[in-house]
């Protein structure tokens, strides 16, 4: 019997050893995965969020191979330069003989001679293809030529984008540089008014664009050159071939293009007829990647699976071949390159040059978030997004808010629950709003017990007891706003006292905590903590799990005890409802107009809820609106959103709004779908802004105590434990 189990174990081990794990992003459908794992398949599928997730899993031996394009390979190289290897190229079927996916070239007139070199371009005018979402060229590629030619100079008193415009005007004199220079429309318009020379070579100077927009502006750039408006066009090589009708495979007699030539990075010149022209950037092809210690075995296996005679193929090998070759036809490499040697033939891979602008210090509250921040920061650098992002690690949200207020960090994304505290205590403001998935908006409701109905309208709140999840949270702010709108309390510069004078008691966790409260009036604190339970440490009213009335679930526990009404964020109790810790039938919503909902439970429409808003925002210090640092930060974040958010028809090396290494809500909440400017008119954002309008009346009194509060806070022990500690 013992031998039987040993044999069985060997069989199972052998079977498991034959399974090779392929990274499968969401682009690979469930039906493809089913086909891939049919029969005697030697492939198992490892779901991944993006190529960054795949690289991490391959490096950690949680996956064996995956497909990466060149930009994804560049990011993987920054973290795993020695452990990952490209083993097979994937080339477009029409370009099997091309060494690179694309090349960027500079075309100039024949009138430039070899003695002039790059200096011949001074004041000659630049014909640029422009910036558009429809092309795959990112800012690093689009700006590579101009920065190399004019030896990019950083002016510390200009924004990054204005610094670019200043350098281009200073060197080239004029240009046509179509599209959005920055993602903020108003600032983009401001820059173009200030630097009209950079639209002077466009056919349509007013709108700063070419009449010929074919091929993402590349054809317009070549028109700009050949019509003698500019002295150099920076374009993709294959568009030069189309434009000048160059076909090396079928050269037409007497069709040699004349009048123009290639300008090389070293200043040399080449005729347009050369078959392998000098290029400024040469983009490597996509590749299949594995671990270095697994490379030889994976190459052998892939050849066996994909080159087997037709009669020996199985469903899973056909499916594997189809999946692997969607990016291009398989081309086996003659020699096995390292990741660096594969990339460096066409690209700079070690970006050591410090970009322009003041660093953006992004505050993170746990180690997984810091690591994700480092991946995003590196990818932003590879995309040509400036300024540079640095990732700071602190212990909690309150630590970060304090550090930003003290200019020791610059930005962070906060839950909308911290919006009031960020403004009132730390004197911060919105940098950008985050648009939330509609079904995941923050919904604040007032809850009463269904069996008692001790409060039937807001006028009955006098001398009642209210249960809050915490002090200063979105529930607290929504409650105050509702009472103001219903004329239950008057506008004042001390809303905590106004609430205390209305009620006979409350539980407001955190109102006496030094890390997120500025309330010092003992009467106010006494009333607003009167209904809180005694904690194990003999404390009371703390914003900590030791307080059983803390948080939204805690507020409902309070309602079951001394409370008459609870103010909660309904989505925060959904898990407790699913686990049947809370029964919605026990409660009813008191609508913001003062009437009771006609049915029990928490699910009410927007008109009944006290507030329906976004659930997060990016905050930073208050700047003058003309401050270039504010422009830099906003533009960098919007470009990150453009390239790493939910951009149509594009692959993202790392997805900023999704989970990372199994952790959720890092840098941004998973519910985020985009970024919005401070002028956004989205309904949920407008509602969020309106919640804080009443703060204007109390702001002047707040500013006088902020500095004293910070001194107190520095010496205090932070009691809030990080979620990922």
GROMACS .gro file of N, CA, C and O in nm, residues 101-151:
model
  204
  101UNK      N    1   1.013   4.765  -3.461
  101UNK     CA    2   0.871   4.790  -3.482
  101UNK      C    3   0.851   4.925  -3.552
  101UNK      O    4   0.770   4.937  -3.644
  102UNK      N    5   0.920   5.027  -3.508
  102UNK     CA    6   0.920   5.156  -3.578
  102UNK      C    7   1.049   5.230  -3.546
  102UNK      O    8   1.120   5.198  -3.450
  103UNK      N    9   1.078   5.330  -3.630
  103UNK     CA   10   1.195   5.415  -3.610
  103UNK      C   11   1.152   5.560  -3.622
  103UNK      O   12   1.070   5.595  -3.707
  104UNK      N   13   1.209   5.646  -3.540
  104UNK     CA   14   1.186   5.788  -3.554
  104UNK      C   15   1.305   5.848  -3.628
  104UNK      O   16   1.421   5.817  -3.597
  105UNK      N   17   1.277   5.932  -3.728
  105UNK     CA   18   1.383   5.991  -3.809
  105UNK      C   19   1.363   6.141  -3.822
  105UNK      O   20   1.252   6.193  -3.800
  106UNK      N   21   1.471   6.210  -3.856
  106UNK     CA   22   1.465   6.354  -3.883
  106UNK      C   23   1.498   6.375  -4.031
  106UNK      O   24   1.601   6.329  -4.080
  107UNK      N   25   1.408   6.440  -4.103
  107UNK     CA   26   1.426   6.466  -4.246
  107UNK      C   27   1.452   6.616  -4.266
  107UNK      O   28   1.378   6.700  -4.210
  108UNK      N   29   1.555   6.646  -4.341
  108UNK     CA   30   1.594   6.786  -4.364
  108UNK      C   31   1.619   6.808  -4.513
  108UNK      O   32   1.636   6.712  -4.590
  109UNK      N   33   1.625   6.933  -4.560
  109UNK     CA   34   1.653   6.960  -4.703
  109UNK      C   35   1.797   6.924  -4.739
  109UNK      O   36   1.886   6.921  -4.655
  110UNK      N   37   1.818   6.902  -4.868
  110UNK     CA   38   1.953   6.876  -4.919
  110UNK      C   39   2.045   6.997  -4.905
  110UNK      O   40   2.168   6.984  -4.915
  111UNK      N   41   1.988   7.112  -4.882
  111UNK     CA   42   2.069   7.233  -4.872
  111UNK      C   43   2.157   7.234  -4.748
  111UNK      O   44   2.255   7.309  -4.739
  112UNK      N   45   2.124   7.149  -4.650
  112UNK     CA   46   2.208   7.138  -4.530
  112UNK      C   47   2.327   7.050  -4.565
  112UNK      O   48   2.311   6.941  -4.622
  113UNK      N   49   2.448   7.094  -4.532
  113UNK     CA   50   2.567   7.014  -4.561
  113UNK      C   51   2.624   6.951  -4.435
  113UNK      O   52   2.588   6.989  -4.323
  114UNK      N   53   2.712   6.857  -4.453
  114UNK     CA   54   2.764   6.777  -4.343
  114UNK      C   55   2.846   6.859  -4.244
  114UNK      O   56   2.866   6.817  -4.130
  115UNK      N   57   2.894   6.974  -4.285
  115UNK     CA   58   2.973   7.056  -4.193
  115UNK      C   59   2.886   7.129  -4.091
  115UNK      O   60   2.934   7.170  -3.985
  116UNK      N   61   2.760   7.146  -4.124
  116UNK     CA   62   2.671   7.222  -4.034
  116UNK      C   63   2.619   7.137  -3.919
  116UNK      O   64   2.608   7.183  -3.807
  117UNK      N   65   2.585   7.009  -3.947
  117UNK     CA   66   2.532   6.921  -3.844
  117UNK      C   67   2.404   6.973  -3.782
  117UNK      O   68   2.323   7.041  -3.846
  118UNK      N   69   2.386   6.947  -3.652
  118UNK     CA   70   2.264   6.985  -3.583
  118UNK      C   71   2.249   7.136  -3.572
  118UNK      O   72   2.137   7.188  -3.562
  119UNK      N   73   2.361   7.208  -3.574
  119UNK     CA   74   2.355   7.353  -3.563
  119UNK      C   75   2.279   7.417  -3.679
  119UNK      O   76   2.229   7.530  -3.668
  120UNK      N   77   2.266   7.344  -3.790
  120UNK     CA   78   2.195   7.397  -3.906
  120UNK      C   79   2.046   7.416  -3.878
  120UNK      O   80   1.977   7.486  -3.952
  121UNK      N   81   1.997   7.354  -3.771
  121UNK     CA   82   1.854   7.362  -3.740
  121UNK      C   83   1.819   7.488  -3.661
  121UNK      O   84   1.701   7.520  -3.645
  122UNK      N   85   1.921   7.561  -3.613
  122UNK     CA   86   1.895   7.680  -3.532
  122UNK      C   87   1.814   7.782  -3.612
  122UNK      O   88   1.848   7.819  -3.724
  123UNK      N   89   1.698   7.818  -3.552
  123UNK     CA   90   1.606   7.916  -3.611
  123UNK      C   91   1.549   7.871  -3.746
  123UNK      O   92   1.500   7.952  -3.824
  124UNK      N   93   1.554   7.738  -3.771
  124UNK     CA   94   1.506   7.688  -3.899
  124UNK      C   95   1.361   7.643  -3.899
  124UNK      O   96   1.303   7.621  -4.005
  125UNK      N   97   1.302   7.627  -3.781
  125UNK     CA   98   1.163   7.583  -3.774
  125UNK      C   99   1.149   7.432  -3.763
  125UNK      O  100   1.215   7.358  -3.835
  126UNK      N  101   1.062   7.386  -3.673
  126UNK     CA  102   1.040   7.243  -3.648
  126UNK      C  103   0.902   7.202  -3.695
  126UNK      O  104   0.801   7.262  -3.656
  127UNK      N  105   0.896   7.097  -3.777
  127UNK     CA  106   0.769   7.037  -3.820
  127UNK      C  107   0.750   6.909  -3.739
  127UNK      O  108   0.817   6.808  -3.762
  128UNK      N  109   0.660   6.916  -3.643
  128UNK     CA  110   0.641   6.808  -3.545
  128UNK      C  111   0.508   6.739  -3.573
  128UNK      O  112   0.410   6.805  -3.609
  129UNK      N  113   0.497   6.605  -3.556
  129UNK     CA  114   0.370   6.538  -3.584
  129UNK      C  115   0.259   6.577  -3.487
  129UNK      O  116   0.141   6.568  -3.521
  130UNK      N  117   0.295   6.618  -3.366
  130UNK     CA  118   0.194   6.663  -3.271
  130UNK      C  119   0.154   6.558  -3.170
  130UNK      O  120   0.199   6.443  -3.174
  131UNK      N  121   0.068   6.598  -3.078
  131UNK     CA  122   0.026   6.514  -2.966
  131UNK      C  123  -0.120   6.475  -2.985
  131UNK      O  124  -0.206   6.561  -2.997
  132UNK      N  125  -0.146   6.345  -2.988
  132UNK     CA  126  -0.283   6.299  -3.004
  132UNK      C  127  -0.300   6.166  -2.935
  132UNK      O  128  -0.206   6.087  -2.924
  133UNK      N  129  -0.421   6.140  -2.886
  133UNK     CA  130  -0.448   6.015  -2.816
  133UNK      C  131  -0.453   5.896  -2.911
  133UNK      O  132  -0.445   5.782  -2.867
  134UNK      N  133  -0.464   5.922  -3.041
  134UNK     CA  134  -0.482   5.812  -3.135
  134UNK      C  135  -0.350   5.744  -3.174
  134UNK      O  136  -0.351   5.640  -3.237
  135UNK      N  137  -0.236   5.802  -3.136
  135UNK     CA  138  -0.110   5.741  -3.175
  135UNK      C  139  -0.043   5.674  -3.053
  135UNK      O  140  -0.075   5.705  -2.939
  136UNK      N  141   0.050   5.583  -3.082
  136UNK     CA  142   0.114   5.509  -2.974
  136UNK      C  143   0.238   5.579  -2.922
  136UNK      O  144   0.294   5.539  -2.820
  137UNK      N  145   0.282   5.683  -2.989
  137UNK     CA  146   0.400   5.755  -2.942
  137UNK      C  147   0.365   5.834  -2.815
  137UNK      O  148   0.271   5.913  -2.814
  138UNK      N  149   0.443   5.812  -2.710
  138UNK     CA  150   0.423   5.886  -2.586
  138UNK      C  151   0.510   6.011  -2.583
  138UNK      O  152   0.584   6.039  -2.678
  139UNK      N  153   0.503   6.085  -2.475
  139UNK     CA  154   0.577   6.211  -2.466
  139UNK      C  155   0.728   6.190  -2.475
  139UNK      O  156   0.800   6.276  -2.528
  140UNK      N  157   0.778   6.079  -2.421
  140UNK     CA  158   0.922   6.054  -2.428
  140UNK      C  159   0.968   6.046  -2.574
  140UNK      O  160   1.069   6.106  -2.612
  141UNK      N  161   0.892   5.975  -2.655
  141UNK     CA  162   0.927   5.959  -2.797
  141UNK      C  163   0.903   6.090  -2.873
  141UNK      O  164   0.987   6.135  -2.951
  142UNK      N  165   0.789   6.153  -2.847
  142UNK     CA  166   0.752   6.274  -2.920
  142UNK      C  167   0.847   6.391  -2.890
  142UNK      O  168   0.869   6.477  -2.975
  143UNK      N  169   0.903   6.394  -2.770
  143UNK     CA  170   0.989   6.505  -2.732
  143UNK      C  171   1.138   6.471  -2.739
  143UNK      O  172   1.223   6.556  -2.711
  144UNK      N  173   1.169   6.348  -2.777
  144UNK     CA  174   1.308   6.301  -2.773
  144UNK      C  175   1.397   6.385  -2.865
  144UNK      O  176   1.504   6.432  -2.824
  145UNK      N  177   1.353   6.405  -2.987
  145UNK     CA  178   1.435   6.479  -3.086
  145UNK      C  179   1.460   6.622  -3.042
  145UNK      O  180   1.575   6.669  -3.038
  146UNK      N  181   1.355   6.692  -3.008
  146UNK     CA  182   1.371   6.834  -2.973
  146UNK      C  183   1.459   6.853  -2.851
  146UNK      O  184   1.540   6.946  -2.843
  147UNK      N  185   1.447   6.764  -2.751
  147UNK     CA  186   1.528   6.778  -2.630
  147UNK      C  187   1.676   6.748  -2.658
  147UNK      O  188   1.765   6.809  -2.598
  148UNK      N  189   1.702   6.651  -2.746
  148UNK     CA  190   1.841   6.618  -2.778
  148UNK      C  191   1.907   6.727  -2.861
  148UNK      O  192   2.026   6.756  -2.846
  149UNK      N  193   1.829   6.790  -2.949
  149UNK     CA  194   1.887   6.891  -3.038
  149UNK      C  195   1.917   7.021  -2.962
  149UNK      O  196   2.024   7.079  -2.977
  150UNK      N  197   1.822   7.066  -2.879
  150UNK     CA  198   1.845   7.194  -2.813
  150UNK      C  199   1.908   7.179  -2.674
  150UNK      O  200   1.916   7.276  -2.599
  151UNK      N  201   1.955   7.058  -2.642
  151UNK     CA  202   2.024   7.037  -2.514
  151UNK      C  203   1.938   7.093  -2.400
  151UNK      O  204   1.970   7.193  -2.337
   0.00000   0.00000   0.00000
